[in-house]
């Protein structure tokens, strides 16, 4: 199974990615996570990406496509995976189209104000990368590690990221609908309810 997880910042792509990975054992590629890992290690890629991430803008297509192209080349022809946060522009989607055949594109729909609220309380574990919310936890519920707030989760940057999503990523909804690949989920529900919808869409008989 080869999937794309599509949705605005804070729509819950990372949260659902973790649940899909747990249930289906599917490998994942998260472009945002790769940039943050590179930044942590102060690589040239990480330092280049930081300029755009801090401004709530997209990293240039050529940089992202080169990076994702290298990741995709590591998968065997019959190996499944899901892409979280890629593609985000029509150029990226066309690039992906030339690389692989997808089974589905899951679109997580949430309204902007709910997203601003969610991201104001998002917390990420420094040790295991688990994503959670400060509304419920002050330590990582998975490993007990310390939690931090992402640099791009302040309200000004979140609003820029939402604007970029509407202008540059939303055209992908039509792109994939026209290819009959789009699977839509109401992501304004609780995480486990969202996942139940995802599992249903993926025709999971274990659900
Ligand atoms: P990236 O890291 O991908 O950020 P994003 O797309 O903005 O998405 P987020 O990770 O912020 O949100 P999410 O949908 O994963 O939500 P989460 O599950 O964490 O990218 C960062 C930056 O890298 C970009 O801005 C760009 O600069 C660059 N970049 C990355 N890919 C690129 C590309 N392809 N091209 C160019 N540039 C690229 O959930 C959010 C919060 O809500 C959490 O606190 C969570 O606990 C909570 N939550 C989750 N689900 C629910 C729910 N159902 N109900 C209530 N709360 C929930
Ligand atoms: Mg994410």
Short mmCIF file of C-alpha atoms and ligand atoms in Angstrom, two decimals:
data_model
loop_
_atom_site.label_atom_id
_atom_site.label_comp_id
_atom_site.label_asym_id
_atom_site.label_seq_id
_atom_site.Cartn_x
_atom_site.Cartn_y
_atom_site.Cartn_z
CA UNK A 1 0.00 0.00 0.00
CA UNK A 2 1.37 3.42 -0.99
CA UNK A 3 -0.35 6.40 0.57
CA UNK A 4 -0.07 10.17 0.81
CA UNK A 5 -1.31 11.93 3.96
CA UNK A 6 -2.56 15.35 2.90
CA UNK A 7 -3.80 18.16 5.13
CA UNK A 8 -3.14 21.55 6.63
CA UNK A 9 -0.49 22.07 9.31
CA UNK A 10 -1.87 20.61 12.52
CA UNK A 11 -4.54 18.56 10.74
CA UNK A 12 -3.17 15.49 12.52
CA UNK A 13 -1.05 13.91 9.77
CA UNK A 14 1.76 12.97 12.16
CA UNK A 15 -0.69 11.61 14.75
CA UNK A 16 -2.47 9.42 12.18
CA UNK A 17 0.86 8.44 10.59
CA UNK A 18 1.93 6.94 13.94
CA UNK A 19 -1.38 5.05 14.30
CA UNK A 20 -1.27 3.74 10.71
CA UNK A 21 2.34 2.67 11.22
CA UNK A 22 1.39 0.81 14.40
CA UNK A 23 -1.62 -0.96 12.86
CA UNK A 24 -0.32 -1.68 9.35
CA UNK A 25 3.46 -1.70 9.90
CA UNK A 26 3.76 0.72 7.02
CA UNK A 27 7.07 2.59 6.56
CA UNK A 28 6.78 6.36 6.49
CA UNK A 29 8.60 9.35 5.13
CA UNK A 30 7.88 12.70 6.82
CA UNK A 31 9.59 15.60 5.08
CA UNK A 32 9.10 17.89 8.11
CA UNK A 33 10.73 15.31 10.40
CA UNK A 34 13.67 14.90 8.00
CA UNK A 35 14.24 18.68 7.96
CA UNK A 36 14.06 18.89 11.77
CA UNK A 37 16.49 15.96 12.12
CA UNK A 38 18.90 17.68 9.72
CA UNK A 39 18.55 20.91 11.63
CA UNK A 40 19.32 19.16 14.90
CA UNK A 41 22.54 17.90 13.31
CA UNK A 42 23.27 21.31 11.69
CA UNK A 43 23.60 19.83 8.20
CA UNK A 44 23.59 22.20 5.17
CA UNK A 45 20.12 20.85 4.27
CA UNK A 46 18.82 21.55 7.78
CA UNK A 47 20.24 25.06 7.84
CA UNK A 48 18.79 25.85 4.41
CA UNK A 49 15.36 24.49 5.41
CA UNK A 50 15.31 26.45 8.68
CA UNK A 51 15.07 29.79 6.86
CA UNK A 52 11.81 28.69 5.22
CA UNK A 53 10.38 26.75 8.14
CA UNK A 54 10.82 29.66 10.56
CA UNK A 55 8.96 31.92 8.13
CA UNK A 56 6.16 29.39 7.65
CA UNK A 57 7.09 29.08 3.96
CA UNK A 58 7.74 25.98 1.85
CA UNK A 59 11.29 24.77 1.25
CA UNK A 60 11.99 25.13 -2.53
CA UNK A 61 10.66 22.30 -4.69
CA UNK A 62 14.06 21.27 -6.12
CA UNK A 63 15.49 20.73 -2.61
CA UNK A 64 12.51 18.71 -1.39
CA UNK A 65 12.19 16.65 -4.56
CA UNK A 66 15.89 15.68 -4.52
CA UNK A 67 15.59 14.63 -0.87
CA UNK A 68 12.38 12.63 -1.38
CA UNK A 69 13.70 11.07 -4.60
CA UNK A 70 16.64 9.68 -2.63
CA UNK A 71 14.34 8.30 0.08
CA UNK A 72 11.99 6.64 -2.44
CA UNK A 73 14.93 4.98 -4.16
CA UNK A 74 15.58 3.07 -0.91
CA UNK A 75 12.22 1.24 -1.14
CA UNK A 76 11.89 -2.08 -2.96
CA UNK A 77 9.43 -2.11 -5.88
CA UNK A 78 6.81 -4.02 -3.90
CA UNK A 79 7.32 -2.21 -0.58
CA UNK A 80 4.54 -0.08 0.88
CA UNK A 81 4.98 3.36 2.45
CA UNK A 82 3.15 6.54 3.36
CA UNK A 83 4.28 10.08 2.74
CA UNK A 84 3.48 12.66 5.44
CA UNK A 85 3.87 16.24 4.23
CA UNK A 86 4.82 15.44 0.63
CA UNK A 87 3.73 16.50 -1.95
CA UNK A 88 2.70 20.09 -1.11
CA UNK A 89 2.79 21.71 -4.53
CA UNK A 90 1.57 20.62 -7.95
CA UNK A 91 5.22 20.40 -9.12
CA UNK A 92 5.95 17.98 -6.26
CA UNK A 93 2.83 15.92 -7.06
CA UNK A 94 3.83 15.65 -10.72
CA UNK A 95 7.32 14.60 -9.65
CA UNK A 96 5.84 11.88 -7.41
CA UNK A 97 3.55 10.76 -10.22
CA UNK A 98 6.62 10.02 -12.31
CA UNK A 99 8.21 8.00 -9.50
CA UNK A 100 5.46 5.71 -8.20
CA UNK A 101 1.85 4.60 -8.41
CA UNK A 102 -0.23 5.54 -5.35
CA UNK A 103 -3.12 3.55 -3.85
CA UNK A 104 -4.73 6.51 -2.10
CA UNK A 105 -4.39 10.06 -0.83
CA UNK A 106 -6.00 10.64 2.56
CA UNK A 107 -7.16 14.23 3.04
CA UNK A 108 -7.57 15.32 6.68
CA UNK A 109 -10.14 18.14 6.82
CA UNK A 110 -10.09 20.54 9.81
CA UNK A 111 -11.04 24.21 9.98
CA UNK A 112 -8.35 26.85 10.45
CA UNK A 113 -9.37 28.10 13.91
CA UNK A 114 -9.33 24.56 15.35
CA UNK A 115 -5.83 24.21 13.92
CA UNK A 116 -4.58 27.42 15.53
CA UNK A 117 -5.92 26.15 18.87
CA UNK A 118 -4.34 22.71 18.44
CA UNK A 119 -0.92 24.01 17.51
CA UNK A 120 -0.82 26.46 20.42
CA UNK A 121 -0.71 23.44 22.74
CA UNK A 122 1.27 20.91 20.67
CA UNK A 123 4.25 19.35 22.41
CA UNK A 124 6.87 17.02 20.94
CA UNK A 125 9.07 14.59 22.90
CA UNK A 126 12.79 15.46 22.80
CA UNK A 127 13.71 11.79 23.13
CA UNK A 128 11.30 9.75 20.99
CA UNK A 129 9.64 12.42 18.80
CA UNK A 130 6.13 11.43 19.96
CA UNK A 131 3.60 14.21 19.27
CA UNK A 132 1.18 15.08 22.05
CA UNK A 133 -0.64 18.02 23.62
CA UNK A 134 0.18 20.07 26.71
CA UNK A 135 -3.54 20.07 27.56
CA UNK A 136 -3.14 16.49 28.74
CA UNK A 137 0.56 15.89 29.42
CA UNK A 138 3.63 17.59 30.85
CA UNK A 139 5.94 14.62 30.13
CA UNK A 140 5.94 12.33 27.10
CA UNK A 141 3.11 9.79 27.65
CA UNK A 142 5.08 7.23 25.65
CA UNK A 143 8.60 7.35 27.18
CA UNK A 144 8.46 9.95 29.98
CA UNK A 145 10.86 12.25 28.06
CA UNK A 146 10.91 16.05 28.18
CA UNK A 147 8.50 17.87 25.86
CA UNK A 148 9.34 20.89 23.67
CA UNK A 149 7.38 23.34 21.52
CA UNK A 150 8.27 23.53 17.81
CA UNK A 151 9.74 26.89 16.72
CA UNK A 152 7.08 27.19 13.99
CA UNK A 153 4.12 26.72 16.36
CA UNK A 154 3.74 30.39 17.35
CA UNK A 155 0.49 31.92 16.09
CA UNK A 156 2.08 34.25 13.48
CA UNK A 157 3.98 31.39 11.83
CA UNK A 158 0.98 29.06 12.06
CA UNK A 159 -1.14 31.62 10.18
CA UNK A 160 1.56 31.91 7.45
CA UNK A 161 1.66 28.12 7.17
CA UNK A 162 -2.13 28.02 6.79
CA UNK A 163 -2.00 30.69 4.07
CA UNK A 164 0.67 28.70 2.22
CA UNK A 165 -1.46 25.56 2.57
CA UNK A 166 -4.52 27.25 1.04
CA UNK A 167 -2.55 28.82 -1.81
CA UNK A 168 -0.02 26.15 -2.74
CA UNK A 169 -1.20 22.79 -1.36
CA UNK A 170 -4.99 22.95 -1.75
CA UNK A 171 -4.75 22.64 -5.58
CA UNK A 172 -3.62 19.05 -4.91
CA UNK A 173 -7.14 18.20 -3.75
CA UNK A 174 -8.41 18.61 -7.31
CA UNK A 175 -5.24 17.02 -8.71
CA UNK A 176 -5.87 13.80 -6.78
CA UNK A 177 -9.66 13.91 -7.02
CA UNK A 178 -9.30 13.96 -10.81
CA UNK A 179 -7.12 10.86 -10.54
CA UNK A 180 -9.79 9.18 -8.37
CA UNK A 181 -7.32 8.76 -5.52
CA UNK A 182 -8.74 11.17 -2.93
CA UNK A 183 -10.10 9.73 0.35
CA UNK A 184 -11.55 12.39 2.68
CA UNK A 185 -11.73 12.23 6.46
CA UNK A 186 -13.32 14.60 8.98
CA UNK A 187 -10.20 15.24 11.10
CA UNK A 188 -12.03 17.54 13.53
CA UNK A 189 -13.03 14.48 15.56
CA UNK A 190 -10.99 12.84 18.33
CA UNK A 191 -7.78 11.13 17.12
CA UNK A 192 -9.16 7.61 17.66
CA UNK A 193 -12.36 8.52 15.76
CA UNK A 194 -10.28 9.91 12.89
CA UNK A 195 -8.27 6.71 12.86
CA UNK A 196 -11.43 4.57 12.79
CA UNK A 197 -12.44 6.45 9.61
CA UNK A 198 -8.99 5.96 8.12
CA UNK A 199 -9.07 2.24 8.87
CA UNK A 200 -12.53 1.98 7.30
CA UNK A 201 -11.28 3.75 4.19
CA UNK A 202 -8.39 1.38 3.96
CA UNK A 203 -10.87 -1.52 4.21
CA UNK A 204 -9.32 -2.83 7.37
CA UNK A 205 -11.24 -5.87 8.52
CA UNK A 206 -9.42 -5.82 11.88
CA UNK A 207 -11.24 -2.61 12.84
P1 LIG B 1 5.68 19.56 8.81
O1 LIG B 1 6.47 19.13 9.97
O2 LIG B 1 5.18 18.54 7.88
O3 LIG B 1 4.51 20.45 9.35
P2 LIG B 1 2.99 20.66 8.85
O4 LIG B 1 2.56 20.12 7.57
O5 LIG B 1 2.82 22.12 9.00
O6 LIG B 1 2.19 19.73 9.76
P3 LIG B 1 2.37 19.56 11.27
O7 LIG B 1 3.46 18.55 11.51
O8 LIG B 1 2.48 20.89 11.93
O9 LIG B 1 0.94 18.98 11.70
P4 LIG B 1 0.36 17.53 11.58
O10 LIG B 1 -0.69 17.52 10.53
O11 LIG B 1 1.44 16.50 11.49
O12 LIG B 1 -0.39 17.44 13.00
P5 LIG B 1 -0.01 16.65 14.34
O13 LIG B 1 -0.36 15.21 14.20
O14 LIG B 1 1.36 16.99 14.77
O15 LIG B 1 6.53 20.64 7.97
C1 LIG B 1 7.19 21.69 8.63
C2 LIG B 1 7.83 22.63 7.61
O16 LIG B 1 8.79 21.90 6.80
C3 LIG B 1 6.86 23.25 6.59
O17 LIG B 1 6.22 24.42 7.11
C4 LIG B 1 7.84 23.58 5.44
O18 LIG B 1 8.60 24.73 5.73
C5 LIG B 1 8.78 22.37 5.46
N1 LIG B 1 8.29 21.29 4.59
C6 LIG B 1 7.88 20.06 4.97
N2 LIG B 1 7.49 19.34 3.89
C7 LIG B 1 7.66 20.14 2.80
C8 LIG B 1 7.40 19.97 1.41
N3 LIG B 1 6.89 18.84 0.92
N4 LIG B 1 7.67 21.02 0.58
C9 LIG B 1 8.21 22.17 1.06
N5 LIG B 1 8.46 22.40 2.37
C10 LIG B 1 8.18 21.39 3.24
O19 LIG B 1 -1.09 17.28 15.36
C11 LIG B 1 -1.03 18.64 15.76
C12 LIG B 1 -1.48 18.77 17.22
O20 LIG B 1 -2.86 18.44 17.30
C13 LIG B 1 -0.77 17.85 18.22
O21 LIG B 1 -0.65 18.50 19.46
C14 LIG B 1 -1.71 16.65 18.32
O22 LIG B 1 -1.58 16.00 19.58
C15 LIG B 1 -3.07 17.32 18.16
N6 LIG B 1 -4.05 16.49 17.46
C16 LIG B 1 -3.82 15.62 16.44
N7 LIG B 1 -4.98 15.07 16.03
C17 LIG B 1 -5.95 15.62 16.81
C18 LIG B 1 -7.37 15.45 16.86
N8 LIG B 1 -8.01 14.60 16.01
N9 LIG B 1 -8.05 16.19 17.78
C19 LIG B 1 -7.43 17.04 18.60
N10 LIG B 1 -6.10 17.22 18.63
C20 LIG B 1 -5.36 16.52 17.72
MG1 LIG B 2 3.56 16.55 11.31
#
